[in-house]
């Protein structure tokens, strides 16, 4: 709602820091609602579900428990601060309303992820975070780095999203449902299933890409091209935590196995150490913080892989601790960049005097990053170290885990030292860099989470917070978890390891001159570049087949069909059963079938043999009409009727299209036609034989007893009041399909209109340009169209009468579509056919002058809107969209027998309107004279007039 409001009111939003305060109301309301919901839920959960596609067991559902509350409150709480901070950051940017709309939409998508009640709902919001983060990262789209960073993030996380969808479908199939309650109840079944490894790999891959685990971590530093408010939000509380939330949410169902343990532990530890090391190699302050985030995400992934209570205590503490200090550090990095004009460590230094408040905030947040007491980060590191000594592992493996965690912790202390010391201490490395303190509101935003990082462990009453953390850890662990927030628990192994990590970190920081290389000799970015380069090369070779010639495409498709059949065919061809050519009881129909088949073959051959285009078009029309005759004697009257009218309309459209084809192209096509090679003939013959054989096999081996037909026969009259089953299927049983089909049909007409007009204008083929290039006498003749040749009055009279007759026939089809063959589509094609005859006989301008009421776009809009409005009204009556409702019966409207004023009738009218609109656009586009054709025709007409004048003299 907030994003929509910002977008609508973007021109009236204040271009001041007040924007942030105003927009923070939306996440603040979410924060209050989520907090109130948790207060009501306590140790239970809230759930809500709405049947989306009941037949496929798909629902839109939400599930809210302590784990959802933990992440949801974090998303909303940090979101409030980010919006306030963003108001100051973009105080003078009049275009920033677009950014705020993206940010609020991103916030809504992340909240949707953490409160989703089933895998499909979560996936929809999951992909929403990918799209909205793309918009945020690419906000400064004029910069190449922003475009590349956004694409890299979308490419990697989008690939993970596809894997997640596949894994979700497998998991839902195994569990018997997609909702989390069902999945949790089937944990044992899932883990013992033969597809468990597949599910685990796909879902883990989706989570790893979203949460920047090695080797998918490379998108996160590239996303630093986003404005700092987006970076702070993305890194601390939102998108990168989505993968962590997914793994934690599914741990009760997928966790506890050896596969789960080793996969998450290995990937988490590698990511943790990689991010910690590469963070200290960065010169960009935001780049350093980005790698620090990668390291912490590795920590959280590692913790979810453990099956101990202490690990999930460390998980919830680590999630919140990281959100607090990382949001503060990122916002401070933005302040430094905003006030000094640079983020490079090699240029900064000595800012303590000019930016004292920012310095205090960075010190508090940096100490939490380093895991130093008394900060919240120290408690997170302590609990992490307590999980490293795993009770079921060998001593060597357990201490290898401990060593990795200690090394990463030491590197993080170096990172914190670089942020604090190299930025604020000493003398400026670049004398031209001057800093000053930011506005109070801008500093307040990072100050609050920094104070929270220090205050959580020092507050006297932390029982409520500890209880809340315990419930969240319990939801992820699947069993009771006790959480204590006491900083001092005595001298123990975790404390000694923590002191060792701090000592090692201080030593490394003092010797950082040899540790920091800042030269990236190799990284997974080269793999990413290689993958994209390989795709580009494959695309290059694939596009070599895109020659622009239809005959080449047909040849490739036919050869590919034979290759696929030869490689993949696993069935025997059915034997040709003996059959009788004629049945004495239906001799006349068998003769008609035979004649129609012979005509089809002869007409098809004729289309190749004839040299003139017009003759070939007529032969092609004969093929379609012969097919209609065959269908009529099957009997399939509905199909035959549609085939007839569509075939006639196609013939009219092809005739009109001849005027749009340059004569040179038509001559070249005729020349090519006369040079048909044996190779092309062989490919065409082989393709035809293959399709014929496969069709015969499909018809002879398919089940002869239909399961659908009896249902339609029994239900058409009872449920829809329709005697014509085909009509009931189109506008009642499969109404949504028909809505999509008429929309596609309309878009096809709009596409023809747009492409032809764009191409014509590009090449100067429009009336204004032609008139400027022509002689005045010839330009004056432009008021006539190319199609306006002398036509007999008798033909004009016939064509004039055809249109009202077609309108009457079309109206009958719509009125009685449920009682007899014929429907709205047939009605629309019949009316369009009459309009097409007008274009052929009267020409473009005369048709437009006489049929002034013909507005194609209006007909299309009327058709689509009428379907939607009718569907919504019927939903209000019956409870579902596009329900079958007899409005005439409801209001007692007296109508003739067989005629109904129902939702089906309105649907038929809408179909006819959309078809007339789409076809009229095509006719209008093809019937419009081309500039060259006008000049040729007018020149020929002038010669004819001159010859007549001479003859008369």
Tab-separated table of C-alpha atoms in Angstrom, residues 74 86 88 136 179 200 379 413 434 491 525 531 548-549 603 631 659 670 685 709 715 726 730 735 816 841 860:
chain	number	residue	atom	x	y	z
A	74	UNK	CA	13.557	-7.208	12.292
A	86	UNK	CA	16.856	7.675	3.406
A	88	UNK	CA	18.036	12.732	4.752
A	136	UNK	CA	16.999	-0.993	-6.055
A	179	UNK	CA	1.746	-25.896	3.657
A	200	UNK	CA	17.732	-31.054	-0.272
A	379	UNK	CA	27.407	-12.814	23.002
A	413	UNK	CA	38.273	-7.865	14.289
A	434	UNK	CA	37.009	17.169	4.469
A	491	UNK	CA	35.543	-18.825	32.580
A	525	UNK	CA	33.830	-13.589	-10.771
A	531	UNK	CA	29.539	-18.572	-17.956
A	548	UNK	CA	15.014	-14.570	-41.722
A	549	UNK	CA	13.768	-17.134	-44.262
A	603	UNK	CA	-5.138	-28.341	-53.804
A	631	UNK	CA	-15.280	-32.354	-40.568
A	659	UNK	CA	-0.538	-5.217	-51.916
A	670	UNK	CA	8.430	-17.168	-57.665
A	685	UNK	CA	8.122	-35.228	-47.865
A	709	UNK	CA	-16.837	-36.437	-22.708
A	715	UNK	CA	-23.251	-31.651	-16.889
A	726	UNK	CA	-19.051	-27.098	-27.325
A	730	UNK	CA	-15.934	-22.572	-24.268
A	735	UNK	CA	-14.114	-19.772	-19.433
A	816	UNK	CA	-28.456	-19.066	-29.516
A	841	UNK	CA	-14.215	-4.006	-53.041
A	860	UNK	CA	-11.114	-4.913	-28.239
